[in-house]
Amino acid sequence: STQSRSSAASDVYKRQDVTIADATGCTHIEAFTVPNQSTFGITLSSTDVSCNGGSDGTITVSTVGGTNPVTYNWSNGLVGANPTNIAIGTYDITVTDATGCAEINSITITEPDSLLTTFVIVDESCSPGNDGTSTATSTGGTAPYTYLWGAGVGVGNTTTGLAAGTYSVTITDINNCTAVEEFDVLFNAPYTCLLYTSDAADDLLCV
């Protein structure tokens, strides 16, 4: 993001008149011009924090006009024209040139939301079926996402060929922010059939 501020522009030159008088009262008016101070302005640009909870934001202060040297006074303890390793927040700065002209500006550093993942799971149908599946849907961070599955045959955000058990997946966003999530595949027990005898015939009771 970029924010800028400049002081009002003025004429490049200003006319001044001086009256010179001698002891006899004779006078002479002399005109001359002096250059005005150039327009003084500042521009702030930034890069936001790449991962939730991080502190890798940066701010760059650019100046135009004014008279060197220029001093930078931050309200949040930052130093200089190009502070780095900045966490989220709003940062105020006063930039003052050698003549005392000062410009005040502020800029806000933000961060992405936490990287979160939910799963749609199909449990193993029988043992040893190895036919469980898991499909992940991620939010937060900065898309797109990649998935490194700890088991099964992983293609994109889905893995297949899972037996009942607990598994993990590592999700990475485009800024290389990562999160490790676990999920459970259960076992769908098959019907159990019991043979019982009645007066009419032998029957199967499945439960």
Short mmCIF file of C-alpha atoms in Angstrom, two decimals:
data_model
loop_
_atom_site.label_atom_id
_atom_site.label_comp_id
_atom_site.label_asym_id
_atom_site.label_seq_id
_atom_site.Cartn_x
_atom_site.Cartn_y
_atom_site.Cartn_z
CA SER A 1 0.00 0.00 0.00
CA THR A 2 1.08 3.59 -0.55
CA GLN A 3 0.17 6.83 1.20
CA SER A 4 1.58 10.26 0.40
CA ARG A 5 1.50 13.82 1.67
CA SER A 6 3.11 17.03 0.39
CA SER A 7 3.24 20.58 1.66
CA ALA A 8 1.61 23.24 -0.47
CA ALA A 9 3.66 24.36 -3.45
CA SER A 10 4.89 27.95 -3.64
CA ASP A 11 6.52 30.12 -6.30
CA VAL A 12 9.98 29.06 -7.28
CA TYR A 13 11.33 32.61 -6.72
CA LYS A 14 10.19 35.47 -4.51
CA ARG A 15 10.95 39.19 -5.17
CA GLN A 16 12.47 41.23 -2.35
CA ASP A 17 13.08 44.99 -2.31
CA VAL A 18 15.64 46.78 -0.17
CA THR A 19 15.96 50.54 0.37
CA ILE A 20 19.46 51.89 0.81
CA ALA A 21 19.95 55.39 2.35
CA ASP A 22 23.16 57.34 2.91
CA ALA A 23 23.94 60.01 5.54
CA THR A 24 22.64 62.80 3.31
CA GLY A 25 19.25 61.18 2.91
CA CYS A 26 19.74 59.96 -0.60
CA THR A 27 17.94 56.68 -1.12
CA HIS A 28 18.06 53.89 -3.63
CA ILE A 29 15.73 50.94 -3.97
CA GLU A 30 17.27 47.69 -5.14
CA ALA A 31 15.25 44.64 -6.13
CA PHE A 32 16.49 41.07 -5.98
CA THR A 33 15.03 37.58 -5.97
CA VAL A 34 15.67 34.64 -3.69
CA PRO A 35 14.71 31.06 -4.41
CA ASN A 36 11.91 29.68 -2.30
CA GLN A 37 12.33 26.33 -0.59
CA SER A 38 11.11 23.52 -2.85
CA THR A 39 7.91 21.66 -2.06
CA PHE A 40 8.47 19.14 0.75
CA GLY A 41 6.49 15.91 0.72
CA ILE A 42 6.66 12.31 1.87
CA THR A 43 5.30 9.06 0.47
CA LEU A 44 4.88 5.84 2.48
CA SER A 45 4.73 2.40 0.88
CA SER A 46 4.57 -0.98 2.59
CA THR A 47 4.45 -4.75 2.30
CA ASP A 48 2.06 -6.50 4.66
CA VAL A 49 2.87 -9.43 6.96
CA SER A 50 2.95 -12.64 4.89
CA CYS A 51 1.71 -15.13 7.52
CA ASN A 52 -0.78 -14.74 10.34
CA GLY A 53 1.06 -13.87 13.54
CA GLY A 54 4.27 -13.01 11.69
CA SER A 55 6.39 -9.86 11.72
CA ASP A 56 7.96 -9.55 8.29
CA GLY A 57 6.20 -6.38 7.14
CA THR A 58 8.19 -3.47 5.75
CA ILE A 59 7.72 0.27 5.27
CA THR A 60 9.57 2.58 2.89
CA VAL A 61 9.58 6.37 3.32
CA SER A 62 10.33 8.47 0.23
CA THR A 63 10.82 12.24 0.38
CA VAL A 64 10.63 14.93 -2.29
CA GLY A 65 11.96 18.45 -1.98
CA GLY A 66 12.96 19.94 1.32
CA THR A 67 16.51 20.44 2.55
CA ASN A 68 18.80 17.64 3.65
CA PRO A 69 19.54 16.17 6.08
CA VAL A 70 16.11 14.72 6.89
CA THR A 71 15.19 13.10 10.21
CA TYR A 72 12.58 10.40 10.81
CA ASN A 73 10.62 10.19 14.05
CA TRP A 74 8.32 7.16 14.40
CA SER A 75 5.66 6.95 17.09
CA ASN A 76 6.04 3.15 17.45
CA GLY A 77 9.77 2.76 17.98
CA LEU A 78 10.70 2.14 14.34
CA VAL A 79 13.94 3.58 13.02
CA GLY A 80 14.96 5.21 9.75
CA ALA A 81 13.44 5.43 6.30
CA ASN A 82 13.19 1.69 5.61
CA PRO A 83 12.17 -0.21 8.76
CA THR A 84 11.71 -3.98 8.45
CA ASN A 85 10.47 -6.95 10.52
CA ILE A 86 7.24 -5.14 11.36
CA ALA A 87 4.14 -6.72 12.89
CA ILE A 88 0.57 -5.61 12.18
CA GLY A 89 -0.51 -2.16 13.34
CA THR A 90 -0.74 1.50 12.38
CA TYR A 91 2.52 3.43 12.33
CA ASP A 92 2.83 7.23 12.48
CA ILE A 93 5.86 9.17 11.30
CA THR A 94 7.04 12.78 11.39
CA VAL A 95 9.68 13.67 8.80
CA THR A 96 11.57 16.92 9.37
CA ASP A 97 14.06 18.56 7.00
CA ALA A 98 17.06 20.73 7.93
CA THR A 99 15.02 23.96 7.90
CA GLY A 100 12.42 22.59 10.31
CA CYS A 101 9.69 21.85 7.76
CA ALA A 102 7.81 18.78 8.97
CA GLU A 103 5.36 16.37 7.35
CA ILE A 104 3.26 13.83 9.28
CA ASN A 105 1.80 10.66 7.78
CA SER A 106 0.73 7.16 8.83
CA ILE A 107 0.37 3.71 7.29
CA THR A 108 -1.22 0.43 8.39
CA ILE A 109 0.35 -3.03 8.14
CA THR A 110 -2.09 -5.96 7.91
CA GLU A 111 -1.84 -9.77 7.92
CA PRO A 112 -3.85 -12.64 6.37
CA ASP A 113 -6.32 -14.69 8.40
CA SER A 114 -5.19 -17.91 10.08
CA LEU A 115 -4.81 -20.91 7.77
CA LEU A 116 -7.69 -23.27 8.56
CA THR A 117 -8.73 -26.58 6.96
CA THR A 118 -11.86 -28.74 7.12
CA PHE A 119 -12.24 -32.30 5.84
CA VAL A 120 -14.88 -34.38 4.11
CA ILE A 121 -14.09 -38.01 4.96
CA VAL A 122 -15.38 -41.30 3.57
CA ASP A 123 -14.65 -44.04 6.10
CA GLU A 124 -13.18 -47.44 5.29
CA SER A 125 -16.02 -49.75 4.23
CA CYS A 126 -14.60 -53.07 5.41
CA SER A 127 -11.36 -54.47 6.76
CA PRO A 128 -8.95 -54.60 5.10
CA GLY A 129 -10.71 -52.41 2.54
CA ASN A 130 -8.21 -49.51 2.31
CA ASP A 131 -10.86 -47.48 0.54
CA GLY A 132 -11.21 -44.49 2.87
CA THR A 133 -10.80 -41.00 1.42
CA SER A 134 -10.29 -37.46 2.71
CA THR A 135 -10.87 -34.17 0.88
CA ALA A 136 -9.53 -30.94 2.40
CA THR A 137 -10.90 -27.41 2.01
CA SER A 138 -8.67 -24.58 3.24
CA THR A 139 -9.36 -20.92 4.05
CA GLY A 140 -7.24 -18.07 5.36
CA GLY A 141 -3.62 -17.51 4.48
CA THR A 142 -3.15 -16.60 0.83
CA ALA A 143 -4.43 -18.96 -1.87
CA PRO A 144 -3.57 -21.09 -3.77
CA TYR A 145 -2.73 -23.97 -1.41
CA THR A 146 -0.70 -27.16 -1.79
CA TYR A 147 -1.24 -30.35 0.23
CA LEU A 148 1.37 -32.86 1.40
CA TRP A 149 -0.51 -35.94 2.59
CA GLY A 150 1.04 -38.23 5.16
CA ALA A 151 -0.59 -41.38 3.74
CA GLY A 152 -2.68 -42.70 0.89
CA VAL A 153 -2.54 -41.57 -2.72
CA GLY A 154 -2.70 -37.80 -2.55
CA VAL A 155 -3.73 -35.76 -5.59
CA GLY A 156 -4.31 -32.08 -4.88
CA ASN A 157 -6.61 -31.63 -1.91
CA THR A 158 -7.78 -35.30 -1.86
CA THR A 159 -6.13 -38.50 -0.71
CA THR A 160 -7.48 -42.04 -1.25
CA GLY A 161 -6.66 -45.63 -0.33
CA LEU A 162 -6.87 -45.12 3.44
CA ALA A 163 -7.47 -47.72 6.11
CA ALA A 164 -9.06 -46.76 9.40
CA GLY A 165 -6.69 -44.59 11.45
CA THR A 166 -5.41 -41.09 12.23
CA TYR A 167 -3.57 -39.20 9.52
CA SER A 168 -2.01 -35.78 8.95
CA VAL A 169 -1.62 -33.34 6.06
CA THR A 170 0.61 -30.28 5.69
CA ILE A 171 -1.05 -27.31 3.98
CA THR A 172 1.14 -24.59 2.44
CA ASP A 173 -0.10 -21.32 0.94
CA ILE A 174 1.54 -19.19 -1.75
CA ASN A 175 3.53 -17.22 0.89
CA ASN A 176 5.00 -20.48 2.24
CA CYS A 177 2.87 -20.28 5.39
CA THR A 178 2.15 -23.80 6.65
CA ALA A 179 -0.30 -25.61 8.92
CA VAL A 180 -0.40 -29.29 9.90
CA GLU A 181 -3.85 -30.79 10.45
CA GLU A 182 -4.95 -34.25 11.59
CA PHE A 183 -8.07 -36.21 10.62
CA ASP A 184 -9.55 -39.61 11.46
CA VAL A 185 -10.78 -42.31 9.10
CA LEU A 186 -13.15 -44.72 10.85
CA PHE A 187 -14.09 -48.32 10.11
CA ASN A 188 -17.62 -49.04 8.96
CA ALA A 189 -18.13 -52.52 10.43
CA PRO A 190 -19.97 -54.90 8.05
CA TYR A 191 -23.18 -56.62 9.03
CA THR A 192 -22.76 -59.61 11.36
CA CYS A 193 -25.07 -62.51 10.40
CA LEU A 194 -26.13 -65.08 12.97
CA LEU A 195 -27.66 -68.47 12.12
CA TYR A 196 -30.65 -69.43 14.21
CA THR A 197 -33.10 -72.34 13.96
CA SER A 198 -36.85 -72.10 14.13
CA ASP A 199 -39.50 -74.73 13.80
CA ALA A 200 -39.98 -73.82 10.15
CA ALA A 201 -36.43 -73.50 8.88
CA ASP A 202 -32.95 -72.27 9.51
CA ASP A 203 -32.88 -68.51 9.09
CA LEU A 204 -30.18 -65.82 9.03
CA LEU A 205 -30.49 -62.81 11.32
CA CYS A 206 -28.23 -59.97 10.23
CA VAL A 207 -27.42 -57.16 12.69
#
